[in-house]
PDB file of C-alpha atoms and ligand atoms in Angstrom:
ATOM      1  CA  MET A   3     101.536 123.797 103.148  1.00  0.00           C
ATOM      2  CA  LYS A   4      98.949 126.452 103.504  1.00  0.00           C
ATOM      3  CA  VAL A   5      99.557 130.076 104.062  1.00  0.00           C
ATOM      4  CA  VAL A   6      96.827 132.560 104.926  1.00  0.00           C
ATOM      5  CA  PHE A   7      96.999 136.083 103.660  1.00  0.00           C
ATOM      6  CA  SER A   8      94.561 138.757 104.795  1.00  0.00           C
ATOM      7  CA  MET A   9      93.237 141.425 102.545  1.00  0.00           C
ATOM      8  CA  ALA A  10      90.672 144.159 102.799  1.00  0.00           C
ATOM      9  CA  LYS A  11      87.482 143.551 100.647  1.00  0.00           C
ATOM     10  CA  MET A  12      87.376 145.746  97.646  1.00  0.00           C
ATOM     11  CA  ASN A  13      84.112 147.118  96.261  1.00  0.00           C
ATOM     12  CA  VAL A  14      84.751 146.860  92.520  1.00  0.00           C
ATOM     13  CA  LEU A  15      81.336 146.165  91.280  1.00  0.00           C
ATOM     14  CA  ASP A  16      79.374 148.965  89.749  1.00  0.00           C
ATOM     15  CA  GLU A  17      75.871 149.205  90.953  1.00  0.00           C
ATOM     16  CA  ASN A  18      74.360 149.366  87.510  1.00  0.00           C
ATOM     17  CA  TYR A  19      76.415 146.447  86.274  1.00  0.00           C
ATOM     18  CA  GLU A  20      75.181 144.349  89.113  1.00  0.00           C
ATOM     19  CA  LYS A  21      71.536 145.421  88.547  1.00  0.00           C
ATOM     20  CA  LEU A  22      71.803 144.376  84.905  1.00  0.00           C
ATOM     21  CA  GLN A  23      73.354 141.051  85.798  1.00  0.00           C
ATOM     22  CA  GLN A  24      70.478 140.335  88.128  1.00  0.00           C
ATOM     23  CA  GLU A  25      68.031 141.162  85.399  1.00  0.00           C
ATOM     24  CA  ILE A  26      69.855 138.808  83.025  1.00  0.00           C
ATOM     25  CA  GLN A  27      69.702 136.169  85.551  1.00  0.00           C
ATOM     26  CA  THR A  28      65.956 136.589  86.031  1.00  0.00           C
ATOM     27  CA  LEU A  29      65.536 136.474  82.225  1.00  0.00           C
ATOM     28  CA  SER A  30      67.682 133.351  82.093  1.00  0.00           C
ATOM     29  CA  GLU A  31      65.835 131.556  84.762  1.00  0.00           C
ATOM     30  CA  LYS A  32      62.497 132.364  82.966  1.00  0.00           C
ATOM     31  CA  TRP A  33      63.931 130.949  79.626  1.00  0.00           C
ATOM     32  CA  ARG A  34      64.899 127.829  81.412  1.00  0.00           C
ATOM     33  CA  ARG A  35      61.347 127.179  82.408  1.00  0.00           C
ATOM     34  CA  GLU A  36      60.195 127.834  78.885  1.00  0.00           C
ATOM     35  CA  ILE A  37      62.440 125.331  77.148  1.00  0.00           C
ATOM     36  CA  SER A  38      60.505 122.761  75.172  1.00  0.00           C
ATOM     37  CA  ASN A  39      61.590 120.123  72.494  1.00  0.00           C
ATOM     38  CA  LEU A  40      65.137 119.646  73.754  1.00  0.00           C
ATOM     39  CA  SER A  41      66.728 116.412  72.924  1.00  0.00           C
ATOM     40  CA  VAL A  42      70.287 115.338  73.928  1.00  0.00           C
ATOM     41  CA  ASN A  43      72.088 112.414  72.421  1.00  0.00           C
ATOM     42  CA  CYS A  44      75.472 111.284  73.680  1.00  0.00           C
ATOM     43  CA  ILE A  45      77.608 110.162  70.745  1.00  0.00           C
ATOM     44  CA  GLY A  46      79.742 107.053  71.847  1.00  0.00           C
ATOM     45  CA  ASP A  47      80.935 106.471  75.344  1.00  0.00           C
ATOM     46  CA  ALA A  48      81.184 109.749  77.151  1.00  0.00           C
ATOM     47  CA  ALA A  49      83.622 108.392  79.829  1.00  0.00           C
ATOM     48  CA  GLU A  50      85.868 107.103  77.050  1.00  0.00           C
ATOM     49  CA  ASN A  51      85.717 110.131  74.953  1.00  0.00           C
ATOM     50  CA  GLY A  52      86.527 112.388  77.864  1.00  0.00           C
ATOM     51  CA  SER A  53      85.319 115.742  78.876  1.00  0.00           C
ATOM     52  CA  PRO A  54      83.771 118.126  78.268  1.00  0.00           C
ATOM     53  CA  ILE A  55      80.721 116.153  77.033  1.00  0.00           C
ATOM     54  CA  LEU A  56      78.351 118.707  75.854  1.00  0.00           C
ATOM     55  CA  PRO A  57      80.390 119.937  72.925  1.00  0.00           C
ATOM     56  CA  GLN A  58      80.473 116.295  71.743  1.00  0.00           C
ATOM     57  CA  ALA A  59      76.768 115.522  72.257  1.00  0.00           C
ATOM     58  CA  ASP A  60      74.110 115.942  69.750  1.00  0.00           C
ATOM     59  CA  LEU A  61      71.849 118.746  70.936  1.00  0.00           C
ATOM     60  CA  SER A  62      68.622 119.453  69.281  1.00  0.00           C
ATOM     61  CA  ILE A  63      66.747 122.512  70.237  1.00  0.00           C
ATOM     62  CA  ASP A  64      63.802 124.678  68.969  1.00  0.00           C
ATOM     63  CA  PHE A  65      65.761 127.529  67.108  1.00  0.00           C
ATOM     64  CA  SER A  66      62.816 129.897  67.241  1.00  0.00           C
ATOM     65  CA  GLN A  67      62.964 129.662  71.013  1.00  0.00           C
ATOM     66  CA  TYR A  68      66.741 130.365  70.934  1.00  0.00           C
ATOM     67  CA  GLN A  69      65.811 133.429  68.582  1.00  0.00           C
ATOM     68  CA  LEU A  70      63.236 134.590  71.084  1.00  0.00           C
ATOM     69  CA  PHE A  71      65.749 134.499  73.998  1.00  0.00           C
ATOM     70  CA  ILE A  72      68.218 136.621  72.007  1.00  0.00           C
ATOM     71  CA  GLU A  73      65.613 139.204  71.106  1.00  0.00           C
ATOM     72  CA  GLU A  74      64.450 139.357  74.698  1.00  0.00           C
ATOM     73  CA  LEU A  75      68.015 139.967  75.833  1.00  0.00           C
ATOM     74  CA  LEU A  76      68.389 142.701  73.110  1.00  0.00           C
ATOM     75  CA  HIS A  77      65.236 144.284  74.640  1.00  0.00           C
ATOM     76  CA  LEU A  78      66.687 144.298  78.044  1.00  0.00           C
ATOM     77  CA  LEU A  79      69.977 145.766  76.853  1.00  0.00           C
ATOM     78  CA  GLY A  80      68.022 148.417  75.157  1.00  0.00           C
ATOM     79  CA  GLN A  81      66.283 149.471  78.246  1.00  0.00           C
ATOM     80  CA  ASN A  82      69.536 149.960  79.804  1.00  0.00           C
ATOM     81  CA  ASN A  83      71.204 151.788  77.033  1.00  0.00           C
ATOM     82  CA  GLU A  84      69.718 153.708  74.379  1.00  0.00           C
ATOM     83  CA  GLY A  85      72.481 153.256  72.058  1.00  0.00           C
ATOM     84  CA  MET A  86      71.498 149.572  71.991  1.00  0.00           C
ATOM     85  CA  ILE A  87      68.159 150.270  70.158  1.00  0.00           C
ATOM     86  CA  HIS A  88      69.592 150.730  66.760  1.00  0.00           C
ATOM     87  CA  LEU A  89      72.030 147.795  67.085  1.00  0.00           C
ATOM     88  CA  ALA A  90      69.158 145.653  68.337  1.00  0.00           C
ATOM     89  CA  ASP A  91      67.110 146.333  65.094  1.00  0.00           C
ATOM     90  CA  LYS A  92      70.278 145.506  62.946  1.00  0.00           C
ATOM     91  CA  ILE A  93      70.824 142.209  64.799  1.00  0.00           C
ATOM     92  CA  ARG A  94      67.219 141.209  64.482  1.00  0.00           C
ATOM     93  CA  GLY A  95      67.800 141.569  60.675  1.00  0.00           C
ATOM     94  CA  LEU A  96      70.745 139.359  60.662  1.00  0.00           C
ATOM     95  CA  LEU A  97      69.222 136.299  62.626  1.00  0.00           C
ATOM     96  CA  THR A  98      68.503 133.796  59.867  1.00  0.00           C
ATOM     97  CA  ILE A  99      68.048 130.122  60.768  1.00  0.00           C
ATOM     98  CA  ASP A 100      71.566 129.522  59.425  1.00  0.00           C
ATOM     99  CA  VAL A 101      72.982 132.294  61.620  1.00  0.00           C
ATOM    100  CA  LEU A 102      71.103 131.071  64.655  1.00  0.00           C
ATOM    101  CA  GLN A 103      72.348 127.500  64.215  1.00  0.00           C
ATOM    102  CA  THR A 104      75.968 128.512  63.667  1.00  0.00           C
ATOM    103  CA  TRP A 105      75.848 131.012  66.772  1.00  0.00           C
ATOM    104  CA  PHE A 106      74.392 128.021  68.922  1.00  0.00           C
ATOM    105  CA  GLU A 107      76.992 125.716  67.934  1.00  0.00           C
ATOM    106  CA  GLU A 108      79.851 128.173  68.249  1.00  0.00           C
ATOM    107  CA  ALA A 109      78.519 129.488  71.725  1.00  0.00           C
ATOM    108  CA  ILE A 110      78.782 125.902  73.202  1.00  0.00           C
ATOM    109  CA  VAL A 111      82.449 125.875  72.458  1.00  0.00           C
ATOM    110  CA  VAL A 112      82.813 129.668  73.138  1.00  0.00           C
ATOM    111  CA  ASN A 113      84.518 130.240  69.784  1.00  0.00           C
ATOM    112  CA  HIS A 114      86.111 133.799  70.160  1.00  0.00           C
ATOM    113  CA  PHE A 115      87.602 133.593  66.767  1.00  0.00           C
ATOM    114  CA  TYR A 116      84.331 132.886  65.052  1.00  0.00           C
ATOM    115  CA  PHE A 117      82.420 135.694  67.042  1.00  0.00           C
ATOM    116  CA  ASN A 118      85.019 138.251  66.712  1.00  0.00           C
ATOM    117  CA  ASN A 119      85.109 137.677  62.982  1.00  0.00           C
ATOM    118  CA  TYR A 120      81.259 137.808  63.003  1.00  0.00           C
ATOM    119  CA  ALA A 121      81.438 141.345  64.804  1.00  0.00           C
ATOM    120  CA  ASP A 122      84.074 142.560  62.486  1.00  0.00           C
ATOM    121  CA  GLU A 123      82.247 141.562  59.266  1.00  0.00           C
ATOM    122  CA  ASN A 124      78.959 143.005  60.415  1.00  0.00           C
ATOM    123  CA  ASN A 125      80.292 146.083  62.078  1.00  0.00           C
ATOM    124  CA  LEU A 126      79.045 145.245  65.427  1.00  0.00           C
ATOM    125  CA  PRO A 127      80.844 145.941  68.930  1.00  0.00           C
ATOM    126  CA  VAL A 128      83.034 142.946  69.407  1.00  0.00           C
ATOM    127  CA  TRP A 129      81.590 141.686  72.843  1.00  0.00           C
ATOM    128  CA  LEU A 130      77.959 141.756  71.512  1.00  0.00           C
ATOM    129  CA  PRO A 131      77.381 138.659  69.229  1.00  0.00           C
ATOM    130  CA  ILE A 132      79.279 136.189  71.679  1.00  0.00           C
ATOM    131  CA  PHE A 133      77.519 137.758  74.631  1.00  0.00           C
ATOM    132  CA  LEU A 134      74.082 137.405  73.066  1.00  0.00           C
ATOM    133  CA  ALA A 135      74.848 133.931  71.544  1.00  0.00           C
ATOM    134  CA  GLU A 136      76.290 132.575  74.870  1.00  0.00           C
ATOM    135  CA  GLN A 137      73.763 133.950  77.264  1.00  0.00           C
ATOM    136  CA  ALA A 138      70.853 132.826  75.304  1.00  0.00           C
ATOM    137  CA  ALA A 139      72.437 129.246  74.836  1.00  0.00           C
ATOM    138  CA  ARG A 140      72.926 128.904  78.729  1.00  0.00           C
ATOM    139  CA  PRO A 141      69.448 127.665  79.642  1.00  0.00           C
ATOM    140  CA  PHE A 142      69.677 124.982  76.979  1.00  0.00           C
ATOM    141  CA  LEU A 143      73.111 123.887  78.206  1.00  0.00           C
ATOM    142  CA  GLN A 144      71.802 123.836  81.732  1.00  0.00           C
ATOM    143  CA  GLU A 145      68.856 121.553  80.837  1.00  0.00           C
ATOM    144  CA  ALA A 146      71.002 119.318  78.813  1.00  0.00           C
ATOM    145  CA  THR A 147      73.501 119.044  81.603  1.00  0.00           C
ATOM    146  CA  VAL A 148      70.777 117.962  83.853  1.00  0.00           C
ATOM    147  CA  ARG A 149      69.980 115.135  81.312  1.00  0.00           C
ATOM    148  CA  LEU A 150      73.677 114.155  81.083  1.00  0.00           C
ATOM    149  CA  GLU A 151      73.924 113.741  84.897  1.00  0.00           C
ATOM    150  CA  PRO A 152      74.275 109.891  84.798  1.00  0.00           C
ATOM    151  CA  GLN A 153      77.290 110.181  82.325  1.00  0.00           C
ATOM    152  CA  LEU A 154      78.773 113.102  84.185  1.00  0.00           C
ATOM    153  CA  LYS A 155      78.794 111.151  87.476  1.00  0.00           C
ATOM    154  CA  GLU A 156      81.283 108.740  85.869  1.00  0.00           C
ATOM    155  CA  MET A 157      83.721 111.337  84.755  1.00  0.00           C
ATOM    156  CA  ASN A 158      87.103 111.740  86.417  1.00  0.00           C
ATOM    157  CA  HIS A 159      88.749 114.623  87.831  1.00  0.00           C
ATOM    158  CA  ALA A 160      88.927 117.454  85.349  1.00  0.00           C
ATOM    159  CA  SER A 161      90.390 120.901  85.424  1.00  0.00           C
ATOM    160  CA  SER A 162      87.356 122.316  83.789  1.00  0.00           C
ATOM    161  CA  CYS A 163      83.626 121.684  83.928  1.00  0.00           C
ATOM    162  CA  PRO A 164      83.141 118.042  82.557  1.00  0.00           C
ATOM    163  CA  SER A 165      79.873 119.128  81.092  1.00  0.00           C
ATOM    164  CA  CYS A 166      80.428 122.400  79.172  1.00  0.00           C
ATOM    165  CA  GLY A 167      84.327 122.907  79.541  1.00  0.00           C
ATOM    166  CA  GLU A 168      84.174 126.161  81.411  1.00  0.00           C
ATOM    167  CA  PRO A 169      87.443 126.594  83.479  1.00  0.00           C
ATOM    168  CA  ALA A 170      86.897 125.482  87.152  1.00  0.00           C
ATOM    169  CA  ARG A 171      87.237 128.608  88.933  1.00  0.00           C
ATOM    170  CA  PHE A 172      84.213 128.769  91.259  1.00  0.00           C
ATOM    171  CA  ALA A 173      83.243 126.461  94.156  1.00  0.00           C
ATOM    172  CA  LEU A 174      80.789 126.457  96.923  1.00  0.00           C
ATOM    173  CA  LEU A 175      81.169 125.015 100.397  1.00  0.00           C
ATOM    174  CA  ASN A 176      78.003 122.890 100.723  1.00  0.00           C
ATOM    175  CA  LYS A 177      75.968 121.951 103.836  1.00  0.00           C
ATOM    176  CA  LYS A 178      78.553 119.364 104.894  1.00  0.00           C
ATOM    177  CA  GLY A 179      81.386 121.658 104.331  1.00  0.00           C
ATOM    178  CA  LYS A 180      82.565 119.904 101.372  1.00  0.00           C
ATOM    179  CA  LYS A 181      84.001 121.845  98.511  1.00  0.00           C
ATOM    180  CA  GLU A 182      81.836 121.658  95.544  1.00  0.00           C
ATOM    181  CA  LEU A 183      83.091 122.909  92.229  1.00  0.00           C
ATOM    182  CA  THR A 184      80.152 124.619  90.601  1.00  0.00           C
ATOM    183  CA  CYS A 185      79.922 125.740  86.833  1.00  0.00           C
ATOM    184  CA  PRO A 186      78.490 129.215  86.777  1.00  0.00           C
ATOM    185  CA  ARG A 187      77.610 128.532  83.078  1.00  0.00           C
ATOM    186  CA  CYS A 188      75.896 125.152  82.942  1.00  0.00           C
ATOM    187  CA  LEU A 189      75.404 124.856  86.673  1.00  0.00           C
ATOM    188  CA  HIS A 190      76.909 121.306  86.845  1.00  0.00           C
ATOM    189  CA  ALA A 191      78.454 120.708  90.247  1.00  0.00           C
ATOM    190  CA  TRP A 192      81.041 118.236  91.467  1.00  0.00           C
ATOM    191  CA  GLU A 193      82.602 117.590  94.712  1.00  0.00           C
ATOM    192  CA  GLU A 194      86.443 117.647  95.120  1.00  0.00           C
ATOM    193  CA  LYS A 195      88.804 117.251  97.935  1.00  0.00           C
ATOM    194  CA  LYS A 196      88.775 120.366  99.940  1.00  0.00           C
ATOM    195  CA  ILE A 197      92.424 121.303 100.081  1.00  0.00           C
ATOM    196  CA  SER A 198      93.528 120.711  96.424  1.00  0.00           C
ATOM    197  CA  CYS A 199      94.084 122.490  93.385  1.00  0.00           C
ATOM    198  CA  ALA A 200      90.953 122.268  91.035  1.00  0.00           C
ATOM    199  CA  HIS A 201      93.121 122.761  88.046  1.00  0.00           C
ATOM    200  CA  CYS A 202      96.225 120.435  88.584  1.00  0.00           C
ATOM    201  CA  GLY A 203      95.223 118.596  91.614  1.00  0.00           C
ATOM    202  CA  SER A 204      98.285 119.810  93.702  1.00  0.00           C
ATOM    203  CA  GLU A 205      97.820 119.915  97.421  1.00  0.00           C
ATOM    204  CA  ASP A 206     101.264 120.896  98.625  1.00  0.00           C
ATOM    205  CA  GLU A 207     101.382 124.201  96.745  1.00  0.00           C
ATOM    206  CA  LEU A 208      97.866 125.507  97.346  1.00  0.00           C
ATOM    207  CA  VAL A 209      97.522 128.871  99.215  1.00  0.00           C
ATOM    208  CA  ILE A 210      94.337 130.050 100.768  1.00  0.00           C
ATOM    209  CA  LEU A 211      93.840 133.644 100.371  1.00  0.00           C
ATOM    210  CA  LYS A 212      91.231 135.147 102.833  1.00  0.00           C
ATOM    211  CA  VAL A 213      89.512 138.461 102.424  1.00  0.00           C
ATOM    212  CA  GLU A 214      89.287 140.799 105.472  1.00  0.00           C
ATOM    213  CA  GLY A 215      85.691 141.419 106.611  1.00  0.00           C
ATOM    214  CA  ASP A 216      84.329 138.747 104.325  1.00  0.00           C
ATOM    215  CA  GLU A 217      83.955 135.370 106.249  1.00  0.00           C
ATOM    216  CA  SER A 218      82.216 133.641 103.549  1.00  0.00           C
ATOM    217  CA  ALA A 219      84.812 133.888 100.822  1.00  0.00           C
ATOM    218  CA  GLU A 220      88.197 132.556  99.980  1.00  0.00           C
ATOM    219  CA  ILE A 221      90.670 131.986  97.108  1.00  0.00           C
ATOM    220  CA  HIS A 222      92.346 128.800  96.597  1.00  0.00           C
ATOM    221  CA  ALA A 223      95.333 129.563  94.631  1.00  0.00           C
ATOM    222  CA  CYS A 224      98.103 127.252  93.310  1.00  0.00           C
ATOM    223  CA  HIS A 225     101.811 127.999  93.065  1.00  0.00           C
ATOM    224  CA  LYS A 226     102.415 125.008  90.908  1.00  0.00           C
ATOM    225  CA  CYS A 227     100.076 125.785  87.991  1.00  0.00           C
ATOM    226  CA  LYS A 228      99.047 129.415  88.831  1.00  0.00           C
ATOM    227  CA  GLY A 229      95.433 128.622  88.691  1.00  0.00           C
ATOM    228  CA  TYR A 230      92.862 129.808  91.251  1.00  0.00           C
ATOM    229  CA  THR A 231      89.318 128.910  92.415  1.00  0.00           C
ATOM    230  CA  LYS A 232      86.945 131.201  94.270  1.00  0.00           C
ATOM    231  CA  VAL A 233      85.344 129.385  97.297  1.00  0.00           C
ATOM    232  CA  ILE A 234      82.169 130.731  98.660  1.00  0.00           C
ATOM    233  CA  ASP A 235      80.733 129.289 102.025  1.00  0.00           C
ATOM    234  CA  SER A 236      77.144 128.871 101.129  1.00  0.00           C
ATOM    235  CA  ARG A 237      76.323 128.217 104.708  1.00  0.00           C
ATOM    236  CA  LYS A 238      77.040 131.621 105.563  1.00  0.00           C
ATOM    237  CA  MET A 239      74.635 133.192 103.177  1.00  0.00           C
ATOM    238  CA  PHE A 240      71.135 134.435 104.115  1.00  0.00           C
ATOM    239  CA  LYS A 241      69.539 133.560 100.930  1.00  0.00           C
ATOM    240  CA  LYS A 242      70.346 131.084  98.190  1.00  0.00           C
ATOM    241  CA  GLU A 243      71.652 132.734  95.142  1.00  0.00           C
ATOM    242  CA  SER A 244      72.389 131.188  91.788  1.00  0.00           C
ATOM    243  CA  PRO A 245      76.034 130.324  91.262  1.00  0.00           C
ATOM    244  CA  THR A 246      76.038 132.534  88.163  1.00  0.00           C
ATOM    245  CA  LEU A 247      75.243 135.687  90.198  1.00  0.00           C
ATOM    246  CA  LEU A 248      77.635 134.759  93.016  1.00  0.00           C
ATOM    247  CA  ASP A 249      80.335 134.411  90.553  1.00  0.00           C
ATOM    248  CA  VAL A 250      79.552 138.035  89.262  1.00  0.00           C
ATOM    249  CA  LYS A 251      79.346 139.364  92.795  1.00  0.00           C
ATOM    250  CA  SER A 252      82.575 137.918  93.877  1.00  0.00           C
ATOM    251  CA  ILE A 253      84.536 139.494  90.972  1.00  0.00           C
ATOM    252  CA  HIS A 254      86.573 141.375  93.760  1.00  0.00           C
ATOM    253  CA  LEU A 255      88.122 137.831  94.413  1.00  0.00           C
ATOM    254  CA  ASP A 256      89.255 137.626  90.741  1.00  0.00           C
ATOM    255  CA  TYR A 257      90.935 141.051  91.038  1.00  0.00           C
ATOM    256  CA  ILE A 258      92.708 139.966  94.303  1.00  0.00           C
ATOM    257  CA  ALA A 259      93.832 136.586  92.750  1.00  0.00           C
ATOM    258  CA  GLN A 260      95.012 138.281  89.526  1.00  0.00           C
ATOM    259  CA  GLU A 261      96.908 141.028  91.408  1.00  0.00           C
ATOM    260  CA  LYS A 262      98.786 138.327  93.326  1.00  0.00           C
ATOM    261  CA  GLY A 263      99.800 136.733  89.908  1.00  0.00           C
ATOM    262  CA  PHE A 264      97.412 134.031  89.854  1.00  0.00           C
ATOM    263  CA  GLY A 265      94.888 133.230  86.883  1.00  0.00           C
ATOM    264  CA  GLY A 266      95.181 135.530  84.135  1.00  0.00           C
ATOM    265  CA  LEU A 267      93.328 132.687  82.244  1.00  0.00           C
ATOM    266  CA  GLU A 268      92.075 133.672  78.670  1.00  0.00           C
ATOM    267  CA  ASP A 269      88.435 134.876  78.573  1.00  0.00           C
ATOM    268  CA  SER A 270      86.430 132.207  80.021  1.00  0.00           C
ATOM    269  CA  GLY A 271      83.393 132.894  78.047  1.00  0.00           C
ATOM    270  CA  LYS A 272      81.412 134.713  80.579  1.00  0.00           C
ATOM    271  CA  GLY A 273      80.528 136.992  77.914  1.00  0.00           C
ATOM    272  CA  THR A 274      80.332 140.073  80.002  1.00  0.00           C
ATOM    273  CA  HIS A 275      81.770 143.282  78.763  1.00  0.00           C
TER     274      HIS A 275
HETATM  275 ZN1   ZN B  11      79.714 123.852  82.835  1.00  0.00          ZN
HETATM  276 ZN1   ZN B  12      97.322 123.846  90.409  1.00  0.00          ZN
END
């Protein structure tokens, strides 16, 4: 059964926040082009071990590059917020090779416990270490995901990204009109039956929420597991935008879904503040 609601589009995104996200995205795309010396080794049989694959793989990266990405991100944050300049100096002083290695490992699994402790121990704002570590790790995760594509194709239905483990909460309708779940974090995409819950697979208890005045977006919400997925029709967009930005720009859909009692998932590691 499918019920269609209609709701007015809300404008919840602050202009400066959107601009900053755009700048981070540009930076992230630049980093991805700069990555060198990445090697990915799958330990054991990926299909047998189950998803997500990335946290189980052996990733070897150039840590001076990871450090540079973090520093460039700090620089960008400093341009937007003067209070950040002092914090940026402090963090630069903390980034030893040991810290960088740990940050990278814990960022892959989005270990809030570790990063909250780290912030606490070093007297840093709680959002900052995880934000830096996770954002700077993303280009490596995206490159590694491309390399793991053959193994990823063999994975079964999962309620989260089979590559990095991010909850499946964002999808695009592709050129053929098929629903393609897309991970805003590692950019892995996988096709799913259009009308089923991305989390529990239920077809009967899925509700489609539409947004008044916004033809290109809907929310697929599930009464069975209370999960939801935002679905954006990419055929109705003028220019192709990265799923990461589309996810940020469609935050009003998250508000609508959560207001209706869906989601309320734990922080999914987006690292935004
Ligand atoms: Zn992913
Ligand atoms: Zn469900």
